[in-house]
Short mmCIF file of C-alpha atoms in Angstrom, two decimals:
data_model
loop_
_atom_site.label_atom_id
_atom_site.label_comp_id
_atom_site.label_asym_id
_atom_site.label_seq_id
_atom_site.Cartn_x
_atom_site.Cartn_y
_atom_site.Cartn_z
CA UNK A 190 -1.75 -2.69 -31.11
CA UNK A 191 -1.69 1.12 -31.48
CA UNK A 192 0.50 2.64 -34.15
CA UNK A 193 4.04 3.33 -32.80
CA UNK A 194 4.93 7.01 -32.50
CA UNK A 195 7.97 9.17 -31.82
CA UNK A 196 8.18 12.49 -29.97
CA UNK A 197 10.90 15.09 -29.69
CA UNK A 198 11.67 15.93 -26.05
CA UNK A 199 13.59 19.14 -25.25
CA UNK A 200 15.43 19.54 -21.94
CA UNK A 201 16.31 23.14 -21.06
CA UNK A 202 17.37 24.92 -24.23
CA UNK A 203 17.07 23.34 -27.68
CA UNK A 204 20.69 22.17 -27.59
CA UNK A 205 19.55 19.15 -25.54
CA UNK A 206 16.77 17.36 -27.42
CA UNK A 207 16.09 13.62 -27.66
CA UNK A 208 13.77 11.17 -29.39
CA UNK A 209 11.14 9.36 -27.35
CA UNK A 210 9.89 6.20 -29.06
CA UNK A 211 6.38 5.11 -28.03
CA UNK A 212 6.10 1.47 -29.00
CA UNK A 213 2.46 1.28 -27.87
CA UNK A 214 1.53 4.58 -29.51
CA UNK A 215 0.44 7.94 -28.05
CA UNK A 216 -0.78 7.41 -24.46
CA UNK A 217 -4.39 8.16 -23.56
CA UNK A 218 -3.80 10.74 -20.80
CA UNK A 219 -1.32 13.47 -19.91
CA UNK A 220 -0.56 11.66 -16.66
CA UNK A 221 0.46 8.54 -18.62
CA UNK A 222 2.70 10.63 -20.88
CA UNK A 223 4.24 12.36 -17.84
CA UNK A 224 5.02 8.93 -16.32
CA UNK A 225 6.54 7.66 -19.57
CA UNK A 226 8.84 10.70 -19.85
CA UNK A 227 9.81 10.41 -16.18
CA UNK A 228 10.70 6.71 -16.38
CA UNK A 229 12.31 6.81 -19.82
CA UNK A 230 14.81 9.48 -18.80
CA UNK A 231 14.80 8.63 -15.05
CA UNK A 232 13.93 12.20 -14.05
CA UNK A 233 13.97 12.67 -10.28
CA UNK A 234 12.80 16.32 -10.11
CA UNK A 235 9.20 17.50 -10.44
CA UNK A 236 8.37 18.85 -13.89
CA UNK A 237 5.56 19.74 -16.25
CA UNK A 238 5.30 19.29 -20.00
CA UNK A 239 4.76 21.91 -22.68
CA UNK A 240 3.96 21.35 -26.36
CA UNK A 241 4.80 23.43 -29.45
CA UNK A 242 1.59 25.23 -30.38
CA UNK A 243 1.17 25.80 -34.13
CA UNK A 244 -1.13 28.82 -33.70
CA UNK A 245 1.34 30.87 -31.66
CA UNK A 246 4.55 29.08 -32.67
CA UNK A 247 5.52 28.88 -29.00
CA UNK A 248 5.49 26.36 -26.15
CA UNK A 249 2.23 26.09 -24.16
CA UNK A 250 1.38 24.01 -21.08
CA UNK A 251 0.10 20.55 -22.03
CA UNK A 252 -3.41 19.97 -20.65
CA UNK A 253 -4.93 17.67 -23.28
CA UNK A 254 -3.57 14.80 -25.33
CA UNK A 255 -5.50 16.13 -28.35
CA UNK A 256 -2.59 18.55 -28.81
CA UNK A 257 -0.14 15.67 -29.36
CA UNK A 258 0.45 13.77 -32.59
CA UNK A 259 3.23 11.64 -33.97
CA UNK A 260 6.50 13.65 -34.22
CA UNK A 261 5.22 16.44 -31.94
CA UNK A 262 7.74 18.45 -29.91
CA UNK A 263 7.50 18.61 -26.12
CA UNK A 264 9.53 20.55 -23.59
CA UNK A 265 10.36 19.52 -20.01
CA UNK A 266 9.97 22.42 -17.56
CA UNK A 267 11.44 21.70 -14.14
CA UNK A 268 9.44 23.05 -11.21
CA UNK A 269 11.12 25.26 -8.63
CA UNK A 270 11.37 23.76 -5.11
CA UNK A 271 9.30 26.64 -3.73
CA UNK A 272 6.21 25.75 -5.75
CA UNK A 273 4.78 22.95 -3.58
CA UNK A 274 3.10 23.89 -0.33
CA UNK A 275 2.93 21.92 2.91
CA UNK A 276 -0.04 20.94 5.04
CA UNK A 277 0.75 19.75 8.56
CA UNK A 278 -1.25 17.17 10.49
CA UNK A 279 -0.74 16.63 14.25
CA UNK A 280 0.44 13.21 15.36
CA UNK A 281 -1.15 11.76 18.47
CA UNK A 282 -0.80 8.07 17.84
CA UNK A 283 2.72 6.73 17.75
CA UNK A 284 4.46 8.65 20.45
CA UNK A 285 2.44 10.86 22.75
CA UNK A 286 5.62 12.39 24.13
CA UNK A 287 6.95 13.47 20.77
CA UNK A 288 5.82 16.64 19.07
CA UNK A 289 5.85 14.94 15.70
CA UNK A 290 3.97 16.01 12.60
CA UNK A 291 3.17 14.51 9.26
CA UNK A 292 3.46 16.77 6.26
CA UNK A 293 1.63 15.95 3.06
CA UNK A 294 3.14 17.75 0.10
CA UNK A 295 0.95 18.76 -2.79
CA UNK A 296 1.34 21.07 -5.75
CA UNK A 297 -0.99 24.07 -5.90
CA UNK A 298 -2.96 22.33 -8.65
CA UNK A 299 -3.44 19.15 -6.64
CA UNK A 300 -6.88 17.60 -6.75
CA UNK A 301 -8.77 15.50 -4.27
CA UNK A 302 -7.52 12.39 -6.00
CA UNK A 303 -3.90 13.45 -5.65
CA UNK A 304 -4.31 13.65 -1.90
CA UNK A 305 -4.48 9.86 -1.83
CA UNK A 306 -0.95 9.52 -3.13
CA UNK A 307 1.88 8.23 -1.01
CA UNK A 308 4.18 11.18 -1.64
CA UNK A 309 4.39 12.05 2.04
CA UNK A 310 7.18 13.81 3.87
CA UNK A 311 7.75 12.76 7.47
CA UNK A 312 9.31 14.96 10.09
CA UNK A 313 10.39 13.25 13.32
CA UNK A 314 8.31 10.22 12.42
CA UNK A 315 8.78 6.57 13.30
CA UNK A 316 10.43 6.13 9.90
CA UNK A 317 13.47 7.93 11.24
CA UNK A 318 13.37 6.30 14.65
CA UNK A 319 14.42 2.84 15.90
CA UNK A 320 10.97 1.67 14.77
CA UNK A 321 12.21 1.61 11.19
CA UNK A 322 12.64 -1.90 9.82
CA UNK A 323 16.26 -2.70 9.07
CA UNK A 324 15.35 -4.40 5.80
CA UNK A 325 15.74 -2.45 2.57
CA UNK A 326 12.27 -3.51 1.44
CA UNK A 327 9.74 -0.80 0.68
CA UNK A 328 6.26 -0.51 -0.79
CA UNK A 329 5.78 -0.87 -4.54
CA UNK A 330 6.81 2.40 -6.22
CA UNK A 331 4.38 4.63 -8.09
CA UNK A 332 6.92 4.66 -10.92
CA UNK A 333 9.22 1.66 -11.40
CA UNK A 334 12.73 2.76 -12.40
CA UNK A 335 14.66 0.25 -14.50
CA UNK A 336 18.00 -0.52 -12.80
CA UNK A 337 21.39 -0.31 -14.48
CA UNK A 338 22.56 -3.65 -15.86
CA UNK A 339 26.16 -4.82 -16.29
CA UNK A 340 28.54 -2.58 -18.25
CA UNK A 341 28.53 -4.90 -21.26
CA UNK A 342 24.73 -5.14 -21.28
CA UNK A 343 24.27 -1.37 -21.00
CA UNK A 344 26.79 -0.80 -23.82
CA UNK A 345 25.05 -3.23 -26.16
CA UNK A 346 21.58 -1.88 -25.34
CA UNK A 347 22.77 1.67 -25.94
CA UNK A 348 24.01 0.65 -29.41
CA UNK A 349 20.74 -1.09 -30.25
CA UNK A 350 18.70 1.89 -28.98
CA UNK A 351 20.70 4.13 -31.30
CA UNK A 352 20.00 1.80 -34.22
CA UNK A 353 16.32 1.77 -33.32
CA UNK A 354 16.20 5.58 -33.33
CA UNK A 355 17.90 5.63 -36.71
CA UNK A 356 15.92 2.99 -38.60
CA UNK A 357 13.27 1.56 -36.24
CA UNK A 358 14.89 -1.89 -36.02
CA UNK A 359 13.84 -3.88 -32.95
CA UNK A 360 16.38 -6.02 -31.10
CA UNK A 361 15.86 -9.60 -29.96
CA UNK A 362 18.58 -10.22 -27.33
CA UNK A 363 20.30 -13.58 -27.09
CA UNK A 364 19.89 -15.90 -24.07
CA UNK A 365 22.89 -14.47 -22.22
CA UNK A 366 21.89 -10.80 -22.50
CA UNK A 367 18.23 -11.60 -21.86
CA UNK A 368 19.26 -13.46 -18.72
CA UNK A 369 21.26 -10.44 -17.50
CA UNK A 370 18.27 -8.15 -18.11
CA UNK A 371 15.79 -10.43 -16.35
CA UNK A 372 18.18 -10.98 -13.41
CA UNK A 373 18.57 -7.23 -12.95
CA UNK A 374 14.82 -6.60 -13.09
CA UNK A 375 14.01 -9.51 -10.78
CA UNK A 376 16.53 -8.38 -8.16
CA UNK A 377 15.04 -4.89 -8.23
CA UNK A 378 11.51 -6.31 -7.91
CA UNK A 379 12.62 -8.43 -4.95
CA UNK A 380 13.27 -5.20 -3.05
CA UNK A 381 9.52 -4.60 -3.06
CA UNK A 382 7.84 -8.00 -3.13
CA UNK A 383 8.64 -11.70 -3.38
CA UNK A 384 5.24 -12.40 -4.94
CA UNK A 385 4.59 -9.72 -7.60
CA UNK A 386 1.08 -9.43 -8.97
CA UNK A 387 0.18 -9.45 -12.63
CA UNK A 388 -0.07 -5.66 -12.92
CA UNK A 389 3.33 -5.24 -11.24
CA UNK A 390 5.04 -7.52 -13.77
CA UNK A 391 3.29 -5.57 -16.50
CA UNK A 392 4.52 -2.23 -15.10
CA UNK A 393 8.11 -3.51 -15.02
CA UNK A 394 7.91 -4.86 -18.58
CA UNK A 395 6.45 -1.56 -19.80
CA UNK A 396 9.17 0.42 -17.98
CA UNK A 397 11.85 -1.75 -19.62
CA UNK A 398 10.58 -1.04 -23.15
CA UNK A 399 10.33 2.66 -22.37
CA UNK A 400 13.88 2.79 -21.04
CA UNK A 401 15.16 0.69 -23.97
CA UNK A 402 12.77 1.10 -26.94
CA UNK A 403 14.77 -1.40 -28.99
CA UNK A 404 13.41 -4.18 -26.74
CA UNK A 405 9.81 -3.59 -27.81
CA UNK A 406 7.97 -6.57 -29.29
CA UNK A 407 5.91 -6.00 -32.42
CA UNK A 408 4.19 -9.37 -32.20
CA UNK A 409 2.35 -8.58 -28.94
CA UNK A 410 -0.66 -6.37 -28.31
CA UNK A 411 1.08 -4.27 -25.67
CA UNK A 412 4.59 -4.38 -27.09
CA UNK A 413 6.02 -6.10 -24.00
CA UNK A 414 3.85 -9.19 -23.33
CA UNK A 415 6.80 -11.57 -23.78
CA UNK A 416 8.90 -9.66 -21.23
CA UNK A 417 6.02 -9.79 -18.77
CA UNK A 418 5.73 -13.57 -19.03
CA UNK A 419 9.51 -14.01 -18.79
CA UNK A 420 9.53 -11.91 -15.61
CA UNK A 421 6.89 -14.14 -14.04
CA UNK A 422 8.99 -17.26 -14.71
CA UNK A 423 12.16 -15.50 -13.50
CA UNK A 424 10.51 -14.51 -10.21
CA UNK A 425 9.33 -18.11 -9.72
CA UNK A 426 12.91 -19.32 -10.20
CA UNK A 427 14.18 -16.72 -7.74
CA UNK A 428 11.65 -17.81 -5.13
CA UNK A 429 12.78 -21.42 -5.61
CA UNK A 430 16.40 -20.41 -4.99
CA UNK A 431 15.46 -18.36 -1.92
CA UNK A 432 13.39 -21.26 -0.59
CA UNK A 433 16.39 -23.58 -0.82
CA UNK A 434 18.43 -21.03 1.10
CA UNK A 435 15.78 -20.98 3.84
CA UNK A 436 14.23 -17.55 3.30
CA UNK A 437 11.38 -17.41 5.88
CA UNK A 438 8.75 -15.87 3.60
CA UNK A 439 9.32 -18.56 0.97
CA UNK A 440 9.93 -21.35 3.47
CA UNK A 441 6.41 -21.14 4.94
CA UNK A 442 5.09 -22.24 1.55
CA UNK A 443 7.48 -25.20 1.20
CA UNK A 444 5.83 -28.63 1.12
CA UNK A 445 8.14 -30.13 3.74
CA UNK A 446 7.19 -27.37 6.17
CA UNK A 447 3.44 -27.85 5.71
CA UNK A 448 1.61 -29.33 8.65
CA UNK A 449 -0.30 -32.57 8.19
CA UNK A 450 -3.59 -31.95 6.44
CA UNK A 451 -2.53 -28.67 4.79
CA UNK A 452 -2.34 -30.27 1.35
CA UNK A 453 0.07 -29.59 -1.46
CA UNK A 454 2.56 -26.75 -1.56
CA UNK A 455 0.47 -24.89 -4.14
CA UNK A 456 -2.54 -24.90 -1.83
CA UNK A 457 -3.09 -22.30 0.89
CA UNK A 458 -0.04 -20.26 -0.13
CA UNK A 459 0.84 -17.79 2.60
CA UNK A 460 1.87 -14.59 0.85
CA UNK A 461 1.14 -10.88 1.14
CA UNK A 462 -2.45 -10.21 0.15
CA UNK A 463 -3.04 -6.75 1.59
CA UNK A 464 0.09 -4.93 0.37
CA UNK A 465 2.26 -6.05 3.29
CA UNK A 466 5.86 -5.00 2.68
CA UNK A 467 7.49 -6.94 5.54
CA UNK A 468 5.28 -10.03 5.52
CA UNK A 469 7.83 -12.48 6.98
CA UNK A 470 11.08 -10.52 7.34
CA UNK A 471 14.54 -11.86 8.04
CA UNK A 472 15.84 -11.91 11.61
CA UNK A 473 18.01 -8.93 12.62
CA UNK A 474 21.70 -9.37 11.95
CA UNK A 475 23.34 -11.49 14.63
CA UNK A 476 20.03 -12.82 15.97
CA UNK A 477 18.55 -16.31 15.80
CA UNK A 478 15.21 -17.88 16.67
CA UNK A 479 16.64 -18.96 20.04
CA UNK A 480 18.00 -15.50 20.97
CA UNK A 481 14.75 -13.81 19.95
CA UNK A 482 12.74 -16.29 22.02
CA UNK A 483 14.80 -15.22 25.05
CA UNK A 484 13.98 -11.59 24.21
CA UNK A 485 10.28 -12.52 24.11
CA UNK A 486 10.47 -14.04 27.57
CA UNK A 487 12.18 -10.91 28.92
CA UNK A 488 9.49 -8.82 27.23
CA UNK A 489 6.80 -10.61 29.25
CA UNK A 490 8.27 -9.24 32.47
CA UNK A 491 8.90 -5.77 30.99
CA UNK A 492 5.20 -5.43 30.10
CA UNK A 493 4.29 -5.69 33.77
CA UNK A 494 6.44 -2.67 34.71
CA UNK A 495 5.07 0.88 34.84
CA UNK A 496 6.22 3.65 32.48
CA UNK A 497 8.26 1.21 30.47
CA UNK A 498 7.07 2.10 26.96
CA UNK A 499 10.55 2.80 25.55
CA UNK A 500 11.96 -0.60 26.51
CA UNK A 501 8.81 -2.40 25.34
CA UNK A 502 8.91 -0.63 21.99
CA UNK A 503 12.56 -1.50 21.50
CA UNK A 504 12.02 -5.19 22.28
CA UNK A 505 8.88 -5.39 20.15
CA UNK A 506 10.87 -4.02 17.24
CA UNK A 507 13.70 -6.47 17.84
CA UNK A 508 11.37 -9.49 18.00
CA UNK A 509 9.25 -8.43 15.00
CA UNK A 510 10.62 -11.09 12.63
CA UNK A 511 10.14 -13.87 15.17
CA UNK A 512 6.57 -12.76 15.91
CA UNK A 513 5.61 -12.52 12.23
CA UNK A 514 7.00 -15.97 11.44
CA UNK A 515 5.08 -17.45 14.36
CA UNK A 516 1.81 -15.77 13.40
CA UNK A 517 2.04 -16.49 9.67
CA UNK A 518 3.40 -20.04 9.88
CA UNK A 519 1.64 -21.44 12.92
CA UNK A 520 -1.68 -19.55 12.75
CA UNK A 521 -2.14 -19.56 16.55
CA UNK A 522 -5.44 -18.74 18.25
CA UNK A 523 -5.92 -15.20 19.55
CA UNK A 524 -5.83 -16.52 23.11
CA UNK A 525 -2.34 -17.93 22.52
CA UNK A 526 -1.08 -14.72 20.90
CA UNK A 527 -2.37 -12.67 23.83
CA UNK A 528 -0.52 -14.96 26.20
CA UNK A 529 2.77 -14.91 24.27
CA UNK A 530 2.70 -11.29 23.00
CA UNK A 531 0.58 -9.22 25.43
CA UNK A 532 2.37 -5.98 24.44
CA UNK A 533 0.90 -6.25 20.92
CA UNK A 534 -2.59 -5.52 22.23
CA UNK A 535 -2.13 -1.84 23.01
CA UNK A 536 -3.03 1.05 20.74
CA UNK A 537 0.53 2.34 20.45
CA UNK A 538 1.88 -1.08 19.49
CA UNK A 539 -0.93 -1.70 16.98
CA UNK A 540 0.18 1.52 15.27
CA UNK A 541 3.83 0.50 15.48
CA UNK A 542 3.22 -3.04 14.16
CA UNK A 543 1.20 -1.73 11.22
CA UNK A 544 4.05 0.63 10.39
CA UNK A 545 6.54 -2.24 10.52
CA UNK A 546 4.42 -4.38 8.21
CA UNK A 547 3.31 -1.81 5.61
CA UNK A 548 5.84 1.06 6.18
CA UNK A 549 2.81 3.40 6.45
CA UNK A 550 1.45 5.14 9.54
CA UNK A 551 -1.97 3.82 10.53
CA UNK A 552 -3.93 6.18 12.74
CA UNK A 553 -2.78 9.52 11.37
CA UNK A 554 -3.03 8.53 7.69
CA UNK A 555 -6.42 6.88 8.16
CA UNK A 556 -7.88 9.85 10.06
CA UNK A 557 -6.49 12.53 7.75
CA UNK A 558 -7.60 10.75 4.57
CA UNK A 559 -11.03 9.87 5.97
CA UNK A 560 -11.62 13.48 7.03
CA UNK A 561 -10.36 14.72 3.67
CA UNK A 562 -12.86 12.56 1.80
CA UNK A 563 -15.75 12.94 4.27
CA UNK A 564 -17.51 15.91 2.63
CA UNK A 565 -17.50 14.33 -0.83
CA UNK A 566 -18.41 10.97 0.67
CA UNK A 567 -21.38 12.48 2.52
CA UNK A 568 -22.76 14.00 -0.69
CA UNK A 569 -22.58 10.60 -2.38
CA UNK A 570 -24.22 8.89 0.59
CA UNK A 571 -27.00 11.46 0.89
CA UNK A 572 -27.81 11.18 -2.82
CA UNK A 573 -28.60 7.47 -2.49
CA UNK A 574 -32.28 6.66 -3.02
CA UNK A 575 -34.60 3.80 -2.19
CA UNK A 576 -34.70 1.78 1.00
CA UNK A 577 -30.95 1.91 1.30
CA UNK A 578 -31.05 5.69 1.02
CA UNK A 579 -33.64 5.91 3.82
CA UNK A 580 -31.40 3.85 6.11
CA UNK A 581 -28.41 6.06 5.28
CA UNK A 582 -30.38 9.26 5.96
CA UNK A 583 -31.50 7.86 9.32
CA UNK A 584 -27.88 7.16 10.30
CA UNK A 585 -26.58 10.50 8.98
CA UNK A 586 -29.15 12.34 11.10
CA UNK A 587 -26.61 12.17 13.92
CA UNK A 588 -23.80 13.77 11.90
CA UNK A 589 -24.63 17.26 13.23
CA UNK A 590 -23.41 16.31 16.68
CA UNK A 591 -20.75 18.57 18.17
CA UNK A 592 -18.46 15.54 18.51
CA UNK A 593 -16.19 14.96 15.51
CA UNK A 594 -15.99 11.28 16.49
CA UNK A 595 -19.78 10.97 16.33
CA UNK A 596 -19.76 12.50 12.84
CA UNK A 597 -17.05 10.08 11.71
CA UNK A 598 -19.00 7.15 13.09
CA UNK A 599 -22.16 8.22 11.23
CA UNK A 600 -20.27 8.43 7.94
CA UNK A 601 -18.59 5.06 8.56
CA UNK A 602 -21.88 3.31 9.36
CA UNK A 603 -23.52 4.91 6.31
CA UNK A 604 -20.65 3.72 4.13
CA UNK A 605 -21.26 0.17 5.36
CA UNK A 606 -24.93 0.42 4.31
CA UNK A 607 -23.98 1.95 0.96
CA UNK A 608 -21.79 -1.08 0.24
CA UNK A 609 -24.72 -3.44 0.94
CA UNK A 610 -23.41 -4.57 4.32
CA UNK A 611 -25.06 -4.54 7.73
CA UNK A 612 -23.41 -2.27 10.34
CA UNK A 613 -25.52 -3.75 13.16
CA UNK A 614 -23.94 -7.18 12.63
CA UNK A 615 -20.50 -5.70 13.27
CA UNK A 616 -20.98 -2.68 15.55
CA UNK A 617 -22.73 -4.03 18.63
CA UNK A 618 -24.22 -1.84 21.38
CA UNK A 619 -25.06 -3.10 24.84
CA UNK A 620 -26.68 -1.56 27.90
CA UNK A 621 -24.57 -1.44 31.02
CA UNK A 622 -27.42 -3.00 32.95
CA UNK A 623 -27.46 -6.10 30.70
CA UNK A 624 -23.95 -7.30 31.42
CA UNK A 625 -24.64 -11.04 31.28
CA UNK A 626 -26.39 -10.86 27.90
CA UNK A 627 -23.57 -8.70 26.54
CA UNK A 628 -20.84 -11.10 27.68
CA UNK A 629 -22.72 -14.05 26.21
CA UNK A 630 -23.08 -12.31 22.83
CA UNK A 631 -19.47 -11.14 22.81
CA UNK A 632 -18.25 -14.69 23.47
CA UNK A 633 -20.06 -15.80 20.29
CA UNK A 634 -18.67 -12.94 18.14
CA UNK A 635 -15.94 -13.77 15.63
CA UNK A 636 -14.90 -10.17 14.98
CA UNK A 637 -16.48 -6.83 15.77
CA UNK A 638 -16.59 -3.58 17.73
CA UNK A 639 -18.74 -3.27 20.84
CA UNK A 640 -20.01 -0.28 22.81
CA UNK A 641 -21.39 -0.29 26.37
CA UNK A 642 -23.78 2.60 27.14
CA UNK A 643 -25.85 3.82 30.08
CA UNK A 644 -29.34 5.33 30.00
CA UNK A 645 -29.28 9.12 29.82
CA UNK A 646 -25.57 9.47 29.07
CA UNK A 647 -24.08 10.51 25.72
CA UNK A 648 -20.57 9.16 26.28
CA UNK A 649 -20.19 5.35 26.21
CA UNK A 650 -18.90 3.52 29.26
CA UNK A 651 -16.63 1.33 27.16
CA UNK A 652 -15.68 0.81 23.51
CA UNK A 653 -13.68 -2.27 22.58
CA UNK A 654 -12.68 -4.85 19.99
CA UNK A 655 -13.65 -8.52 19.92
CA UNK A 656 -11.77 -11.21 17.99
CA UNK A 657 -12.62 -14.91 18.32
CA UNK A 658 -14.94 -14.18 21.23
CA UNK A 659 -12.25 -12.39 23.26
CA UNK A 660 -11.94 -8.72 24.17
CA UNK A 661 -8.55 -7.80 22.76
CA UNK A 662 -8.73 -4.02 23.28
CA UNK A 663 -10.91 -2.05 25.71
CA UNK A 664 -11.54 1.55 26.80
CA UNK A 665 -10.93 2.97 23.32
CA UNK A 666 -11.89 6.63 22.81
CA UNK A 667 -14.47 6.12 20.07
CA UNK A 668 -16.05 3.62 17.69
CA UNK A 669 -14.08 5.15 14.83
CA UNK A 670 -10.80 4.66 16.69
CA UNK A 671 -11.81 1.09 17.54
CA UNK A 672 -12.43 0.40 13.84
CA UNK A 673 -8.98 1.77 12.96
CA UNK A 674 -7.33 -0.33 15.66
CA UNK A 675 -9.15 -3.42 14.41
CA UNK A 676 -7.95 -2.66 10.88
CA UNK A 677 -4.40 -2.56 12.27
CA UNK A 678 -4.86 -5.78 14.23
CA UNK A 679 -6.03 -7.59 11.10
CA UNK A 680 -2.61 -6.83 9.62
CA UNK A 681 -0.71 -7.52 12.84
CA UNK A 682 -2.43 -10.90 13.35
CA UNK A 683 -2.56 -11.77 9.61
CA UNK A 684 -6.34 -12.18 9.64
CA UNK A 685 -8.87 -12.14 6.82
CA UNK A 686 -11.42 -9.38 6.63
CA UNK A 687 -14.75 -10.34 8.25
CA UNK A 688 -17.25 -11.60 5.66
CA UNK A 689 -19.99 -9.28 6.90
CA UNK A 690 -17.83 -6.16 6.29
CA UNK A 691 -15.29 -7.25 3.65
CA UNK A 692 -16.19 -4.49 1.16
CA UNK A 693 -15.91 -1.78 3.81
CA UNK A 694 -12.47 -3.00 4.84
CA UNK A 695 -11.39 -3.22 1.20
CA UNK A 696 -12.47 0.40 0.72
CA UNK A 697 -10.43 1.42 3.75
CA UNK A 698 -7.38 -0.51 2.57
CA UNK A 699 -7.35 0.52 -1.07
CA UNK A 700 -8.96 3.98 -1.05
CA UNK A 701 -8.34 5.41 2.44
CA UNK A 702 -4.90 3.87 3.06
CA UNK A 703 -3.96 3.56 -0.64
CA UNK A 704 -2.59 0.04 -0.18
CA UNK A 705 -2.65 -1.99 -3.41
CA UNK A 706 -5.46 0.03 -4.97
CA UNK A 707 -4.97 -1.23 -8.53
CA UNK A 708 -7.53 -4.03 -8.60
CA UNK A 709 -10.87 -3.10 -7.03
CA UNK A 710 -14.17 -4.85 -6.51
CA UNK A 711 -16.87 -3.45 -8.83
CA UNK A 712 -18.67 -1.75 -5.92
CA UNK A 713 -15.50 -0.07 -4.72
CA UNK A 714 -14.53 0.92 -8.26
CA UNK A 715 -17.86 2.68 -8.81
CA UNK A 716 -17.55 4.52 -5.51
CA UNK A 717 -13.99 5.55 -6.34
CA UNK A 718 -15.13 6.99 -9.68
CA UNK A 719 -17.78 9.06 -7.88
CA UNK A 720 -15.27 10.24 -5.28
CA UNK A 721 -12.56 11.29 -7.71
CA UNK A 722 -14.55 11.78 -10.90
#
């Protein structure tokens, strides 16, 4: 374990200065230190850090951790609201009738890596429309803020923190106080996920010891290992309680609700695996399974009407919880889902369903991030040597086309090759004259994107998506758009990534869409380092 350290933090003038105890020692990077200061003092505003420079005897902007030692003095400088700038992206996916825009906010010093953050402002977006899920759940925060505990607990912790600052004495809370702390943390974690991952429990435990340094644990390597393990057990107990109360997301994993042949409750656990926020949400207030089934039946007739998008969208939102429970619990075939939920298989509803599940926009975020990374990605792809490099160069030869969609497709196909996967096994192309052969091949396809072309014509006759041998979407504008829609359908239908393109989809999920990008496959990790290094 690193040697514990203490820093002096000044807020505004020197009349407001405080001690910051670093149980795990001086952090490795300035970003880590910035996060620690932000969470320890629960700072909501943007700020930068300055350190006291011994050469000039004045505060200088902190750019390297080599300037920081034990008992150094730092100063928090709040940034003026006018400093960030705004970049607008047009929205053409969720509502073609709305002049909506997405605005990504960045500081002037933002790097390419920072563009993949989720700090996005939305103006007239589906988040502020009836599409917004009524649940208070949201995606896992970049910085976990420790909640306030009961008055008695906060009072006792404040006293022990003061003692720790004075003489460095750590505090081992009794069972009652420890229970209050764990209950408060678990309830806050439940807002984001019912099944926290290892790194998430670790982030919460670290945030707790930063907010209350007296709770640090000298006997562990990190200083909070015991809290991390206790949180895991606490979350298990909470899930047990929720399961007894009939919470749908927990209930699908209950042994008595398993179908015959599914095995024990611990086997085949159905839980969020791709950063789904609303995996199996609760029914809307005042609704039941029976009332939502009636809404579904009404929706079947509404789909057949012309210019009825508003009503369809409203009813799809209302029946979201019923649809998710059916898809996750029963695992129906695609044919059955198409019959029961035909409205789901339209581009606008794929976008809307993805937003409901992840709270992130699909098409606009995917396109903007892919285009943002395309130049750097192309340099990496073009630098590849050997047989793989020759294949990539052959595919990238078409990138100079006047069509932006053709350029995107070339980069996407090259990325598949770079990740040691075969694009031809997933992206199928058929001649219009060979209809029978195409239909036969499509019927045997588990998952993929197909294109129908004619001799002598640049534009395809049809681009579509195949799942379980069925055409689920047709007449899509481009191969790139079909890939994005398939990515959305994988979430909407709770499917696994196809084995022949699993690394490509993981790259899109964790790098392009920034969904649960903490744990990466070695191939993706290496590519990420090259992209943002």
